Amino acid sequence: MTYLIDAWLDRPHPYLRILNRETGEVCVVLEEEAIDELRDQGDLDLSGLNSSEPIVLKELVRSLFLFCYARALRPHGELH
């Protein structure tokens, strides 16, 4: 399965989505709060988003999926 990163980070309410490249299905949506958390942790590498190297993009997608799963497993109300 291949993925496409759709990121709009330079807008008032940024978001980042990961889409299934074959179907267009949205697999992950990160909005402003999650993006800020990733930036604060140093886990959002903007140069990685601009990369055309498959290994860099693959690692970025993997990291974003792991972040989303970890965030979903947190007890409600816990921020970091």
CSV table of C-alpha atoms in Angstrom, one decimal:
chain,number,residue,atom,x,y,z
A,1,MET,CA,0.0,0.0,0.0
A,2,THR,CA,1.3,3.4,-0.9
A,3,TYR,CA,0.5,6.7,0.8
A,4,LEU,CA,0.3,10.4,-0.2
A,5,ILE,CA,1.0,13.2,2.4
A,6,ASP,CA,-1.3,16.2,2.0
A,7,ALA,CA,0.0,18.9,4.2
A,8,TRP,CA,-1.1,22.5,4.6
A,9,LEU,CA,1.0,23.9,7.4
A,10,ASP,CA,1.4,27.5,6.4
A,11,ARG,CA,-2.2,28.5,7.0
A,12,PRO,CA,-4.1,29.8,10.0
A,13,HIS,CA,-5.5,26.4,10.8
A,14,PRO,CA,-2.9,23.9,9.5
A,15,TYR,CA,-3.6,20.3,8.8
A,16,LEU,CA,-1.8,17.2,7.6
A,17,ARG,CA,-3.5,14.2,6.0
A,18,ILE,CA,-2.2,10.8,4.9
A,19,LEU,CA,-4.2,9.3,2.0
A,20,ASN,CA,-4.2,5.9,0.5
A,21,ARG,CA,-2.7,6.7,-2.9
A,22,GLU,CA,-4.7,4.1,-4.7
A,23,THR,CA,-8.1,4.8,-3.3
A,24,GLY,CA,-7.9,8.4,-2.1
A,25,GLU,CA,-9.2,7.2,1.3
A,26,VAL,CA,-8.1,9.5,4.2
A,27,CYS,CA,-6.1,7.3,6.7
A,28,VAL,CA,-4.9,10.0,9.1
A,29,VAL,CA,-5.8,13.6,9.8
A,30,LEU,CA,-3.7,15.7,12.1
A,31,GLU,CA,-5.0,19.2,12.9
A,32,GLU,CA,-3.4,22.2,14.6
A,33,GLU,CA,-3.1,20.8,18.1
A,34,ALA,CA,-1.4,17.5,17.0
A,35,ILE,CA,0.9,19.4,14.6
A,36,ASP,CA,1.9,21.7,17.3
A,37,GLU,CA,2.7,18.7,19.6
A,38,LEU,CA,4.8,17.1,16.8
A,39,ARG,CA,6.7,20.4,16.3
A,40,ASP,CA,7.2,20.8,20.1
A,41,GLN,CA,8.6,17.2,20.3
A,42,GLY,CA,10.9,17.8,17.3
A,43,ASP,CA,9.1,15.0,15.4
A,44,LEU,CA,7.8,17.0,12.4
A,45,ASP,CA,10.6,17.5,10.0
A,46,LEU,CA,9.5,20.0,7.4
A,47,SER,CA,12.4,19.1,5.1
A,48,GLY,CA,11.1,15.5,5.1
A,49,LEU,CA,7.8,16.7,3.8
A,50,ASN,CA,9.5,18.3,0.8
A,51,SER,CA,11.7,15.2,0.1
A,52,SER,CA,11.3,13.2,-3.0
A,53,GLU,CA,13.4,10.3,-1.5
A,54,PRO,CA,11.1,7.3,-1.0
A,55,ILE,CA,12.9,6.1,2.2
A,56,VAL,CA,12.6,9.5,3.8
A,57,LEU,CA,8.9,9.7,3.0
A,58,LYS,CA,8.3,6.1,4.1
A,59,GLU,CA,9.9,6.9,7.5
A,60,LEU,CA,7.8,10.0,7.8
A,61,VAL,CA,4.6,8.2,7.1
A,62,ARG,CA,5.5,5.5,9.6
A,63,SER,CA,6.3,8.1,12.3
A,64,LEU,CA,3.0,9.9,11.7
A,65,PHE,CA,1.0,6.7,11.9
A,66,LEU,CA,2.8,5.7,15.2
A,67,PHE,CA,2.2,9.2,16.6
A,68,CYS,CA,-1.5,9.0,15.8
A,69,TYR,CA,-1.9,5.5,17.3
A,70,ALA,CA,0.0,6.6,20.5
A,71,ARG,CA,-2.1,9.7,20.8
A,72,ALA,CA,-5.3,7.6,20.4
A,73,LEU,CA,-4.2,5.3,23.2
A,74,ARG,CA,-3.7,8.1,25.7
A,75,PRO,CA,-6.3,8.5,28.5
A,76,HIS,CA,-8.7,11.3,27.7
A,77,GLY,CA,-7.5,14.6,28.9
A,78,GLU,CA,-3.8,13.8,28.9
A,79,LEU,CA,-1.9,16.2,26.7
A,80,HIS,CA,1.7,15.1,26.6
